[in-house]
Amino acid sequence: MSKGFAPEPYKIKMVENMAIMTKEERKEAIERAGYNTFLLKSDECYIDLLTDSGTNAMSDAQWAGLMLGDEAYAGSRNFYHLEKTVQELFGFKYVVPTHQGRGAENILSTLTIKPGDYVPGNMYFTTTRFHQERNGATFRDIIIDEAHNSQIDLPFKGNVDLKKLQALIDEVGAEKIPYVCLAVTVNLAGGQPVSMANIKAVSELAHKHGIKIMYDATRCIENAYFIKAREEGYADKSIKDIVKEMFSYGDGCTMSGKKDCLTNIGGFLCMNDYELYLQATATVVQFEGMPSYGGLAGRDMEAMAIGLREAVNYEYISHRVNQIRYLGEKLDAAGVPMVKPYGGHAIFLDARAFLPHLTQDDFPAQALAASIYEHSGVRTMERGIISAGRDVKTGKNHYPKLETVRLTIPRRVYTYAHLDYVADTIIELYKNKEQIKGLKWEYEPACLRFFTGRFSQK
Ligand SMILES: *Cc1c(COP(=O)(O)O)cnc(C)c1O
C-alpha cells in the first residue's frame, strides 16, 4: 500500500461472499435492468458502490446492541439512549426519530413551509428538494459557483455564497424563507465540505433576518473531518468538539442515520424550538409512529446511538475519508476525469469529460454507470440529468452542470484491495471509452425518476 494510507482500523469477524459473474451474464443483467443500476439485483453486483446509504458494516458492539432492543410501543429505553447521545453530540434540545432521513424531511417541510415560500440550500438533494417542493416551496441554490465546476479544487467547495443568500432575502423577503437548508457535506457537489467560518457567517446573516438554519446533517462527521484537516485553528480539536460547534450555529437538523450513524436504517429530526418540537411529535405519529420510535424498532435506535459514538472516532473517520482519496488518486494518475477535490463519501467521475462523444441528452452519466457495471461488475450510480429531473412548473429537464457517476464507498465494508480492482477496471474502460453508446428513455417515472426509470441504447 502506498505511503500516507493507514491500514483498516478494524478487523474482520464475519464475512459475506460476493457475487462473481461473467461479462456475458452482466451484459444480460444490465439490459434486463433497463440500463439503470438501481434496477440490478444485489446478487448481480460484485463490488457495490451504488450508495453509502444503509450499506454500512456495523460493529460487534452495534450487533450486541441489537440484542438490547426494547420493543415497547412507547417509551423504549433505546429511544432515551439515542436521544441522550444526539443531545450530547449535536447539542440540539429535541430529537424526533424517523424511519430514515426523508421521514425527517417530510415532517420539517410539512410543518415549516407555506405555499409560495423559498428554501435556499447549498445545492439541492433529491429527496430534500422533493419535500420542499411538495409543500409548495421553490428551491434556490445558494452554493458558491465553483461547486458547479468539476475542475476547481477548493478546500471548502460546499460553502454558501452569502451574496446569493442576501440577494434572495432582498428579492422575496425574509418572511418567505422558513429556513436555510445547510448541507454538511454537500452530496451532489461531490461530497464537498462547508467550512466552520462559512457556517458561522451563514448563521449570522440568516439569524439577523429571523431565518432559521436547519442542517442536512447526513454526513456531518465527514464534514467535521475536513474542517479538522483543512481549516486553520481546528487541527488539534476533536471530531466530537467540531461536530458540536458546527451545530451550535443552527436551529435544528434532519439526519439520515443510514450514512454517518453507521447503521442500515434510521434517521431523526432535531430542533431547539419547543413549539416546533410539539408539532413534530404530533406529525410523526401520522407518518412514522410514536415519538419514541418514529418508524424504527428499538434495536435499530440502539444501533444508531452506538454507531454515532463510533463515528466520531478519529481513526475511523480518517480511514474512511482516506479510502476515497486512495481511489481518487489512482484514477487521477491515469487521467480519468473526476470532480476535484475528492469528497468525503465518494469519487464522482466527470461523465461529460469521460465521454466527450456524447451530448447531455445522450445521458452520459447513466450510460457510463451501465458500462462500468457491464465491464467490471462494479455498481455505481448516475448523478446528472436523470437525477436532476424536470422543473415542476415548466416540465422541462433541468440541465445540471455536473454530469457525474458516483462511486460511493460504503463505510467499513471494502478493503484497499477492492478499491484497486475498481480503479484498474475503470482505467481499462477509459482507454476504450469510444465504444460506450448513449441512452434514451423507455420509461420515465413522474418523480424521482432515477430510481425506477428504464432506458435502451441509442
Ligand atoms: C440520503 C440523503 C438524504 C435522505 O436520507 P434517507 O435516509 O435516504 O431518506 C438526505 N440528504 C442527503 C444529503 C442524503 O445523502
GROMACS .gro file of C-alpha atoms and ligand atoms in nm:
model
  473
    1MET     CA    1   0.000   0.000   0.000
    2SER     CA    2   0.115   0.350  -0.082
    3LYS     CA    3   0.261   0.585   0.173
    4GLY     CA    4   0.027   0.802   0.371
    5PHE     CA    5  -0.255   0.549   0.398
    6ALA     CA    6  -0.307   0.372   0.731
    7PRO     CA    7  -0.446   0.016   0.721
    8GLU     CA    8  -0.808  -0.053   0.811
    9PRO     CA    9  -0.873   0.033   1.179
   10TYR     CA   10  -1.100  -0.274   1.210
   11LYS     CA   11  -1.061  -0.648   1.163
   12ILE     CA   12  -1.298  -0.898   1.008
   13LYS     CA   13  -1.514  -1.118   1.232
   14MET     CA   14  -1.781  -1.223   0.983
   15VAL     CA   15  -1.768  -1.238   0.605
   16GLU     CA   16  -2.019  -1.201   0.324
   17ASN     CA   17  -1.938  -1.378  -0.003
   18MET     CA   18  -1.954  -1.173  -0.319
   19ALA     CA   19  -2.127  -1.246  -0.650
   20ILE     CA   20  -1.892  -1.332  -0.933
   21MET     CA   21  -2.046  -1.336  -1.282
   22THR     CA   22  -1.910  -1.344  -1.635
   23LYS     CA   23  -1.915  -1.040  -1.858
   24GLU     CA   24  -2.185  -1.202  -2.079
   25GLU     CA   25  -2.406  -1.255  -1.773
   26ARG     CA   26  -2.356  -0.892  -1.671
   27LYS     CA   27  -2.445  -0.769  -2.020
   28GLU     CA   28  -2.775  -0.956  -1.997
   29ALA     CA   29  -2.836  -0.831  -1.643
   30ILE     CA   30  -2.792  -0.462  -1.727
   31GLU     CA   31  -3.013  -0.493  -2.037
   32ARG     CA   32  -3.281  -0.655  -1.823
   33ALA     CA   33  -3.241  -0.370  -1.571
   34GLY     CA   34  -3.314  -0.112  -1.843
   35TYR     CA   35  -2.957   0.027  -1.813
   36ASN     CA   36  -3.046   0.153  -1.468
   37THR     CA   37  -2.807   0.029  -1.199
   38PHE     CA   38  -3.083   0.084  -0.939
   39LEU     CA   39  -3.276  -0.199  -1.105
   40LEU     CA   40  -2.997  -0.458  -1.084
   41LYS     CA   41  -3.024  -0.729  -0.823
   42SER     CA   42  -2.770  -0.702  -0.547
   43ASP     CA   43  -2.673  -1.062  -0.624
   44GLU     CA   44  -2.566  -0.946  -0.969
   45CYS     CA   45  -2.313  -0.695  -0.833
   46TYR     CA   46  -1.953  -0.772  -0.744
   47ILE     CA   47  -1.844  -0.453  -0.567
   48ASP     CA   48  -2.147  -0.242  -0.484
   49LEU     CA   49  -2.069   0.131  -0.486
   50LEU     CA   50  -2.427   0.235  -0.562
   51THR     CA   51  -2.453   0.422  -0.236
   52ASP     CA   52  -2.314   0.464   0.112
   53SER     CA   53  -2.672   0.477   0.240
   54GLY     CA   54  -2.767   0.194   0.474
   55THR     CA   55  -2.478  -0.014   0.337
   56ASN     CA   56  -2.258   0.036   0.643
   57ALA     CA   57  -2.096  -0.257   0.823
   58MET     CA   58  -2.198  -0.246   1.187
   59SER     CA   59  -1.952  -0.319   1.466
   60ASP     CA   60  -1.969  -0.606   1.713
   61ALA     CA   61  -2.084  -0.352   1.973
   62GLN     CA   62  -2.373  -0.245   1.749
   63TRP     CA   63  -2.473  -0.606   1.681
   64ALA     CA   64  -2.466  -0.668   2.055
   65GLY     CA   65  -2.679  -0.356   2.092
   66LEU     CA   66  -2.945  -0.512   1.869
   67MET     CA   67  -3.000  -0.772   2.140
   68LEU     CA   68  -3.075  -0.493   2.385
   69GLY     CA   69  -3.373  -0.378   2.178
   70ASP     CA   70  -3.662  -0.271   2.397
   71GLU     CA   71  -3.956  -0.317   2.163
   72ALA     CA   72  -4.212  -0.146   2.383
   73TYR     CA   73  -4.466   0.051   2.179
   74ALA     CA   74  -4.399   0.359   2.389
   75GLY     CA   75  -4.105   0.485   2.590
   76SER     CA   76  -3.842   0.238   2.466
   77ARG     CA   77  -3.519   0.269   2.661
   78ASN     CA   78  -3.330   0.267   2.330
   79PHE     CA   79  -3.503   0.590   2.235
   80TYR     CA   80  -3.376   0.755   2.553
   81HIS     CA   81  -3.026   0.627   2.477
   82LEU     CA   82  -3.046   0.770   2.123
   83GLU     CA   83  -3.194   1.098   2.246
   84LYS     CA   84  -2.920   1.142   2.506
   85THR     CA   85  -2.646   1.059   2.253
   86VAL     CA   86  -2.778   1.302   1.993
   87GLN     CA   87  -2.829   1.577   2.251
   88GLU     CA   88  -2.472   1.529   2.371
   89LEU     CA   89  -2.304   1.506   2.029
   90PHE     CA   90  -2.516   1.752   1.828
   91GLY     CA   91  -2.623   1.983   2.109
   92PHE     CA   92  -2.986   2.021   1.993
   93LYS     CA   93  -3.257   2.014   2.259
   94TYR     CA   94  -3.520   1.791   2.098
   95VAL     CA   95  -3.490   1.469   1.898
   96VAL     CA   96  -3.767   1.302   1.696
   97PRO     CA   97  -3.672   0.965   1.545
   98THR     CA   98  -3.786   0.879   1.191
   99HIS     CA   99  -3.751   0.570   0.975
  100GLN     CA  100  -3.484   0.744   0.764
  101GLY     CA  101  -3.375   1.090   0.654
  102ARG     CA  102  -3.665   1.164   0.421
  103GLY     CA  103  -3.908   1.093   0.706
  104ALA     CA  104  -3.748   1.384   0.891
  105GLU     CA  105  -3.752   1.597   0.573
  106ASN     CA  106  -4.121   1.528   0.530
  107ILE     CA  107  -4.203   1.642   0.883
  108LEU     CA  108  -3.982   1.952   0.870
  109SER     CA  109  -4.112   2.059   0.527
  110THR     CA  110  -4.477   1.994   0.616
  111LEU     CA  111  -4.454   2.199   0.936
  112THR     CA  112  -4.249   2.496   0.826
  113ILE     CA  113  -4.320   2.560   0.456
  114LYS     CA  114  -4.618   2.756   0.322
  115PRO     CA  115  -4.705   2.759  -0.050
  116GLY     CA  116  -4.509   3.040  -0.218
  117ASP     CA  117  -4.213   3.011   0.021
  118TYR     CA  118  -3.848   2.979  -0.082
  119VAL     CA  119  -3.595   2.739   0.065
  120PRO     CA  120  -3.234   2.827  -0.007
  121GLY     CA  121  -2.981   2.547   0.009
  122ASN     CA  122  -2.618   2.478  -0.079
  123MET     CA  123  -2.711   2.270  -0.383
  124TYR     CA  124  -3.017   2.054  -0.398
  125PHE     CA  125  -3.055   1.697  -0.278
  126THR     CA  126  -3.316   1.477  -0.447
  127THR     CA  127  -3.547   1.384  -0.159
  128THR     CA  128  -3.486   1.709   0.029
  129ARG     CA  129  -3.594   1.926  -0.264
  130PHE     CA  130  -3.882   1.690  -0.338
  131HIS     CA  131  -4.032   1.750   0.009
  132GLN     CA  132  -3.972   2.125  -0.013
  133GLU     CA  133  -4.148   2.144  -0.350
  134ARG     CA  134  -4.423   1.908  -0.243
  135ASN     CA  135  -4.514   2.159   0.026
  136GLY     CA  136  -4.522   2.449  -0.218
  137ALA     CA  137  -4.172   2.596  -0.182
  138THR     CA  138  -3.929   2.696  -0.453
  139PHE     CA  139  -3.576   2.571  -0.400
  140ARG     CA  140  -3.294   2.826  -0.456
  141ASP     CA  141  -2.935   2.713  -0.496
  142ILE     CA  142  -2.702   2.938  -0.294
  143ILE     CA  143  -2.383   2.733  -0.317
  144ILE     CA  144  -2.069   2.909  -0.447
  145ASP     CA  145  -2.043   2.899  -0.828
  146GLU     CA  146  -1.719   2.699  -0.812
  147ALA     CA  147  -1.915   2.399  -0.678
  148HIS     CA  148  -2.073   2.357  -1.021
  149ASN     CA  149  -1.736   2.329  -1.192
  150SER     CA  150  -1.576   1.986  -1.157
  151GLN     CA  151  -1.225   2.119  -1.221
  152ILE     CA  152  -1.190   2.382  -0.949
  153ASP     CA  153  -1.002   2.248  -0.648
  154LEU     CA  154  -1.109   2.429  -0.331
  155PRO     CA  155  -1.088   2.307   0.030
  156PHE     CA  156  -1.449   2.404   0.109
  157LYS     CA  157  -1.636   2.370  -0.215
  158GLY     CA  158  -1.967   2.320  -0.033
  159ASN     CA  159  -1.969   2.676   0.104
  160VAL     CA  160  -2.267   2.906   0.072
  161ASP     CA  161  -2.228   3.222  -0.137
  162LEU     CA  162  -2.350   3.485   0.111
  163LYS     CA  163  -2.430   3.726  -0.172
  164LYS     CA  164  -2.674   3.474  -0.320
  165LEU     CA  165  -2.846   3.435   0.017
  166GLN     CA  166  -2.864   3.812   0.066
  167ALA     CA  167  -2.999   3.857  -0.288
  168LEU     CA  168  -3.278   3.606  -0.223
  169ILE     CA  169  -3.370   3.780   0.105
  170ASP     CA  170  -3.382   4.115  -0.079
  171GLU     CA  171  -3.586   3.968  -0.363
  172VAL     CA  172  -3.857   3.774  -0.177
  173GLY     CA  173  -3.834   3.899   0.183
  174ALA     CA  174  -3.724   3.709   0.492
  175GLU     CA  175  -4.081   3.614   0.586
  176LYS     CA  176  -4.098   3.395   0.272
  177ILE     CA  177  -3.791   3.196   0.379
  178PRO     CA  178  -3.879   2.948   0.656
  179TYR     CA  179  -3.520   2.825   0.688
  180VAL     CA  180  -3.189   2.784   0.513
  181CYS     CA  181  -3.117   2.418   0.441
  182LEU     CA  182  -2.745   2.389   0.509
  183ALA     CA  183  -2.598   2.057   0.394
  184VAL     CA  184  -2.278   1.933   0.560
  185THR     CA  185  -2.122   1.785   0.344
  186VAL     CA  186  -2.282   1.855   0.003
  187ASN     CA  187  -2.361   1.520  -0.156
  188LEU     CA  188  -2.431   1.625  -0.513
  189ALA     CA  189  -2.138   1.868  -0.529
  190GLY     CA  190  -1.918   1.562  -0.478
  191GLY     CA  191  -1.926   1.523  -0.100
  192GLN     CA  192  -1.774   1.870  -0.056
  193PRO     CA  193  -1.748   2.023   0.292
  194VAL     CA  194  -1.856   2.358   0.435
  195SER     CA  195  -1.605   2.549   0.648
  196MET     CA  196  -1.677   2.650   1.006
  197ALA     CA  197  -1.621   3.014   0.908
  198ASN     CA  198  -1.887   2.984   0.637
  199ILE     CA  199  -2.133   2.808   0.870
  200LYS     CA  200  -2.087   3.092   1.117
  201ALA     CA  201  -2.132   3.361   0.853
  202VAL     CA  202  -2.445   3.200   0.705
  203SER     CA  203  -2.588   3.166   1.052
  204GLU     CA  204  -2.523   3.533   1.133
  205LEU     CA  205  -2.680   3.655   0.811
  206ALA     CA  206  -2.985   3.430   0.837
  207HIS     CA  207  -3.045   3.497   1.207
  208LYS     CA  208  -3.014   3.872   1.153
  209HIS     CA  209  -3.324   3.837   0.934
  210GLY     CA  210  -3.500   3.595   1.169
  211ILE     CA  211  -3.444   3.298   0.936
  212LYS     CA  212  -3.363   2.959   1.087
  213ILE     CA  213  -3.073   2.734   0.992
  214MET     CA  214  -3.176   2.371   0.952
  215TYR     CA  215  -2.883   2.145   0.865
  216ASP     CA  216  -2.897   1.845   0.642
  217ALA     CA  217  -2.667   1.668   0.888
  218THR     CA  218  -2.645   1.345   0.691
  219ARG     CA  219  -2.265   1.348   0.657
  220CYS     CA  220  -2.173   1.585   0.940
  221ILE     CA  221  -1.892   1.362   1.070
  222GLU     CA  222  -1.722   1.372   0.729
  223ASN     CA  223  -1.764   1.750   0.725
  224ALA     CA  224  -1.604   1.772   1.070
  225TYR     CA  225  -1.309   1.564   0.948
  226PHE     CA  226  -1.246   1.809   0.662
  227ILE     CA  227  -1.264   2.105   0.899
  228LYS     CA  228  -1.005   1.940   1.122
  229ALA     CA  229  -0.783   1.856   0.825
  230ARG     CA  230  -0.817   2.182   0.630
  231GLU     CA  231  -0.934   2.476   0.837
  232GLU     CA  232  -0.698   2.688   1.040
  233GLY     CA  233  -0.738   2.652   1.414
  234TYR     CA  234  -0.906   2.310   1.412
  235ALA     CA  235  -0.613   2.067   1.374
  236ASP     CA  236  -0.599   1.999   1.747
  237LYS     CA  237  -0.973   1.983   1.811
  238SER     CA  238  -1.154   1.651   1.838
  239ILE     CA  239  -1.412   1.543   1.578
  240LYS     CA  240  -1.667   1.543   1.859
  241ASP     CA  241  -1.597   1.906   1.951
  242ILE     CA  242  -1.605   2.016   1.588
  243VAL     CA  243  -1.942   1.848   1.527
  244LYS     CA  244  -2.085   2.019   1.834
  245GLU     CA  245  -1.951   2.358   1.727
  246MET     CA  246  -2.090   2.317   1.373
  247PHE     CA  247  -2.440   2.262   1.508
  248SER     CA  248  -2.413   2.534   1.773
  249TYR     CA  249  -2.475   2.793   1.499
  250GLY     CA  250  -2.808   2.643   1.386
  251ASP     CA  251  -3.161   2.567   1.498
  252GLY     CA  252  -3.204   2.202   1.409
  253CYS     CA  253  -3.134   1.934   1.154
  254THR     CA  254  -3.262   1.643   0.953
  255MET     CA  255  -3.044   1.334   0.969
  256SER     CA  256  -3.023   1.020   0.763
  257GLY     CA  257  -2.889   0.763   1.006
  258LYS     CA  258  -2.809   0.540   0.709
  259LYS     CA  259  -2.496   0.743   0.643
  260ASP     CA  260  -2.288   0.882   0.928
  261CYS     CA  261  -2.467   0.690   1.205
  262LEU     CA  262  -2.308   0.367   1.075
  263THR     CA  263  -2.638   0.180   1.065
  264ASN     CA  264  -2.856   0.018   0.799
  265ILE     CA  265  -3.174   0.213   0.873
  266GLY     CA  266  -3.283   0.514   1.076
  267GLY     CA  267  -3.293   0.889   1.091
  268PHE     CA  268  -3.409   1.175   1.308
  269LEU     CA  269  -3.516   1.535   1.321
  270CYS     CA  270  -3.373   1.779   1.577
  271MET     CA  271  -3.469   2.127   1.681
  272ASN     CA  272  -3.427   2.376   1.964
  273ASP     CA  273  -3.773   2.530   1.929
  274TYR     CA  274  -4.021   2.369   2.170
  275GLU     CA  275  -4.328   2.470   1.966
  276LEU     CA  276  -4.185   2.308   1.654
  277TYR     CA  277  -4.097   2.000   1.859
  278LEU     CA  278  -4.455   1.969   1.982
  279GLN     CA  279  -4.585   1.996   1.626
  280ALA     CA  280  -4.328   1.742   1.509
  281THR     CA  281  -4.439   1.490   1.770
  282ALA     CA  282  -4.798   1.541   1.652
  283THR     CA  283  -4.693   1.489   1.290
  284VAL     CA  284  -4.459   1.194   1.344
  285VAL     CA  285  -4.748   0.986   1.478
  286GLN     CA  286  -4.932   1.036   1.146
  287PHE     CA  287  -4.647   0.920   0.923
  288GLU     CA  288  -4.395   0.723   1.126
  289GLY     CA  289  -4.516   0.617   1.471
  290MET     CA  290  -4.489   0.721   1.834
  291PRO     CA  291  -4.236   0.999   1.903
  292SER     CA  292  -4.036   0.740   2.096
  293TYR     CA  293  -3.976   0.515   1.793
  294GLY     CA  294  -4.062   0.705   1.473
  295GLY     CA  295  -4.091   0.402   1.247
  296LEU     CA  296  -3.790   0.225   1.394
  297ALA     CA  297  -3.751  -0.089   1.601
  298GLY     CA  298  -3.599  -0.028   1.944
  299ARG     CA  299  -3.294  -0.228   1.840
  300ASP     CA  300  -3.233  -0.001   1.541
  301MET     CA  301  -3.234   0.307   1.765
  302GLU     CA  302  -2.981   0.131   1.988
  303ALA     CA  303  -2.755   0.055   1.689
  304MET     CA  304  -2.783   0.419   1.581
  305ALA     CA  305  -2.688   0.551   1.926
  306ILE     CA  306  -2.382   0.324   1.941
  307GLY     CA  307  -2.289   0.393   1.578
  308LEU     CA  308  -2.298   0.767   1.622
  309ARG     CA  309  -2.047   0.744   1.903
  310GLU     CA  310  -1.818   0.521   1.694
  311ALA     CA  311  -1.844   0.764   1.404
  312VAL     CA  312  -1.678   1.049   1.593
  313ASN     CA  313  -1.368   0.833   1.649
  314TYR     CA  314  -1.076   0.990   1.461
  315GLU     CA  315  -0.918   0.663   1.339
  316TYR     CA  316  -1.250   0.555   1.190
  317ILE     CA  317  -1.327   0.877   1.005
  318SER     CA  318  -0.975   0.945   0.881
  319HIS     CA  319  -0.955   0.593   0.735
  320ARG     CA  320  -1.290   0.639   0.570
  321VAL     CA  321  -1.206   0.967   0.402
  322ASN     CA  322  -0.862   0.837   0.305
  323GLN     CA  323  -1.018   0.540   0.125
  324ILE     CA  324  -1.192   0.789  -0.102
  325ARG     CA  325  -0.867   0.976  -0.159
  326TYR     CA  326  -0.686   0.649  -0.239
  327LEU     CA  327  -0.935   0.561  -0.512
  328GLY     CA  328  -0.930   0.919  -0.641
  329GLU     CA  329  -0.552   0.939  -0.663
  330LYS     CA  330  -0.528   0.608  -0.852
  331LEU     CA  331  -0.786   0.713  -1.109
  332ASP     CA  332  -0.639   1.061  -1.136
  333ALA     CA  333  -0.289   0.927  -1.203
  334ALA     CA  334  -0.434   0.751  -1.511
  335GLY     CA  335  -0.605   1.070  -1.631
  336VAL     CA  336  -0.965   0.961  -1.556
  337PRO     CA  337  -1.169   1.285  -1.527
  338MET     CA  338  -1.344   1.347  -1.196
  339VAL     CA  339  -1.474   1.614  -0.962
  340LYS     CA  340  -1.195   1.775  -0.758
  341PRO     CA  341  -1.115   1.776  -0.475
  342TYR     CA  342  -1.209   1.424  -0.363
  343GLY     CA  343  -1.517   1.425  -0.144
  344GLY     CA  344  -1.598   1.262   0.187
  345HIS     CA  345  -1.805   0.966   0.071
  346ALA     CA  346  -1.746   0.916  -0.298
  347ILE     CA  347  -1.549   0.981  -0.612
  348PHE     CA  348  -1.761   1.150  -0.876
  349LEU     CA  349  -1.643   1.075  -1.231
  350ASP     CA  350  -1.698   1.360  -1.474
  351ALA     CA  351  -1.908   1.176  -1.732
  352ARG     CA  352  -1.902   1.455  -1.992
  353ALA     CA  353  -1.523   1.465  -1.995
  354PHE     CA  354  -1.510   1.083  -1.982
  355LEU     CA  355  -1.744   1.053  -2.283
  356PRO     CA  356  -1.682   1.363  -2.496
  357HIS     CA  357  -1.854   1.197  -2.795
  358LEU     CA  358  -2.193   1.211  -2.614
  359THR     CA  359  -2.418   1.515  -2.552
  360GLN     CA  360  -2.605   1.562  -2.223
  361ASP     CA  361  -2.921   1.439  -2.398
  362ASP     CA  362  -2.743   1.106  -2.458
  363PHE     CA  363  -2.741   1.070  -2.075
  364PRO     CA  364  -2.364   1.023  -2.050
  365ALA     CA  365  -2.356   0.950  -1.675
  366GLN     CA  366  -2.637   0.695  -1.699
  367ALA     CA  367  -2.457   0.529  -1.992
  368LEU     CA  368  -2.123   0.530  -1.812
  369ALA     CA  369  -2.266   0.375  -1.494
  370ALA     CA  370  -2.421   0.096  -1.704
  371SER     CA  371  -2.092   0.039  -1.889
  372ILE     CA  372  -1.886   0.027  -1.570
  373TYR     CA  373  -2.118  -0.243  -1.441
  374GLU     CA  374  -2.102  -0.445  -1.761
  375HIS     CA  375  -1.724  -0.418  -1.777
  376SER     CA  376  -1.638  -0.489  -1.412
  377GLY     CA  377  -1.939  -0.588  -1.202
  378VAL     CA  378  -1.893  -0.267  -1.003
  379ARG     CA  379  -2.226  -0.097  -0.940
  380THR     CA  380  -2.224   0.285  -0.935
  381MET     CA  381  -2.496   0.546  -0.993
  382GLU     CA  382  -2.582   0.838  -1.214
  383ARG     CA  383  -2.585   1.188  -1.068
  384GLY     CA  384  -2.660   1.407  -1.366
  385ILE     CA  385  -2.950   1.496  -1.591
  386ILE     CA  386  -3.157   1.192  -1.492
  387SER     CA  387  -3.124   1.258  -1.116
  388ALA     CA  388  -3.187   1.631  -1.165
  389GLY     CA  389  -3.538   1.563  -1.302
  390ARG     CA  390  -3.774   1.819  -1.451
  391ASP     CA  391  -3.872   2.171  -1.347
  392VAL     CA  392  -4.202   2.132  -1.159
  393LYS     CA  393  -4.351   2.440  -1.327
  394THR     CA  394  -4.233   2.418  -1.690
  395GLY     CA  395  -4.192   2.039  -1.712
  396LYS     CA  396  -3.859   2.095  -1.887
  397ASN     CA  397  -3.549   1.894  -1.799
  398HIS     CA  398  -3.304   2.052  -1.556
  399TYR     CA  399  -2.961   2.054  -1.720
  400PRO     CA  400  -2.718   2.033  -1.428
  401LYS     CA  401  -2.363   2.146  -1.496
  402LEU     CA  402  -2.231   1.842  -1.313
  403GLU     CA  403  -2.295   1.521  -1.505
  404THR     CA  404  -2.137   1.260  -1.282
  405VAL     CA  405  -2.113   0.893  -1.198
  406ARG     CA  406  -2.080   0.839  -0.827
  407LEU     CA  407  -1.850   0.571  -0.688
  408THR     CA  408  -1.978   0.568  -0.331
  409ILE     CA  409  -1.778   0.385  -0.070
  410PRO     CA  410  -1.984   0.206   0.197
  411ARG     CA  411  -1.842   0.252   0.547
  412ARG     CA  412  -1.615  -0.025   0.682
  413VAL     CA  413  -1.719  -0.268   0.405
  414TYR     CA  414  -1.443  -0.282   0.143
  415THR     CA  415  -1.064  -0.301   0.170
  416TYR     CA  416  -0.795  -0.123  -0.027
  417ALA     CA  417  -0.762  -0.436  -0.247
  418HIS     CA  418  -1.123  -0.392  -0.358
  419LEU     CA  419  -1.052  -0.029  -0.442
  420ASP     CA  420  -0.755  -0.139  -0.656
  421TYR     CA  421  -0.990  -0.358  -0.859
  422VAL     CA  422  -1.235  -0.069  -0.904
  423ALA     CA  423  -0.961   0.169  -1.018
  424ASP     CA  424  -0.795  -0.081  -1.254
  425THR     CA  425  -1.117  -0.178  -1.433
  426ILE     CA  426  -1.235   0.183  -1.472
  427ILE     CA  427  -0.896   0.279  -1.614
  428GLU     CA  428  -0.930  -0.007  -1.868
  429LEU     CA  429  -1.276   0.116  -1.963
  430TYR     CA  430  -1.147   0.473  -2.001
  431LYS     CA  431  -0.900   0.350  -2.260
  432ASN     CA  432  -1.194   0.207  -2.461
  433LYS     CA  433  -1.442   0.485  -2.392
  434GLU     CA  434  -1.539   0.544  -2.760
  435GLN     CA  435  -1.735   0.217  -2.755
  436ILE     CA  436  -1.981   0.349  -2.496
  437LYS     CA  437  -2.315   0.439  -2.654
  438GLY     CA  438  -2.570   0.697  -2.538
  439LEU     CA  439  -2.911   0.604  -2.394
  440LYS     CA  440  -3.273   0.706  -2.446
  441TRP     CA  441  -3.583   0.673  -2.226
  442GLU     CA  442  -3.801   0.363  -2.238
  443TYR     CA  443  -3.998   0.456  -1.925
  444GLU     CA  444  -3.979   0.785  -1.738
  445PRO     CA  445  -4.146   0.796  -1.393
  446ALA     CA  446  -4.316   1.122  -1.292
  447CYS     CA  447  -4.096   1.196  -0.991
  448LEU     CA  448  -3.758   1.085  -0.854
  449ARG     CA  449  -3.719   0.926  -1.196
  450PHE     CA  450  -3.365   0.799  -1.147
  451PHE     CA  451  -3.479   0.526  -0.907
  452THR     CA  452  -3.706   0.331  -1.140
  453GLY     CA  453  -3.661   0.477  -1.492
  454ARG     CA  454  -3.572   0.243  -1.781
  455PHE     CA  455  -3.354   0.308  -2.085
  456SER     CA  456  -3.231   0.148  -2.407
  457GLN     CA  457  -2.919   0.210  -2.613
  458LYS     CA  458  -2.931   0.472  -2.887
  459LIG     C1  459  -2.952   1.014   0.186
  459LIG     C2  460  -2.968   1.158   0.199
  459LIG     C3  461  -3.090   1.212   0.241
  459LIG     C4  462  -3.216   1.130   0.264
  459LIG     O1  463  -3.199   1.033   0.360
  459LIG     P1  464  -3.268   0.888   0.350
  459LIG     O2  465  -3.223   0.821   0.475
  459LIG     O3  466  -3.214   0.822   0.226
  459LIG     O4  467  -3.414   0.905   0.343
  459LIG     C5  468  -3.096   1.349   0.258
  459LIG     N1  469  -2.991   1.428   0.232
  459LIG     C6  470  -2.873   1.379   0.189
  459LIG     C7  471  -2.760   1.472   0.160
  459LIG     C8  472  -2.858   1.242   0.169
  459LIG     O5  473  -2.742   1.195   0.123
   0.00000   0.00000   0.00000
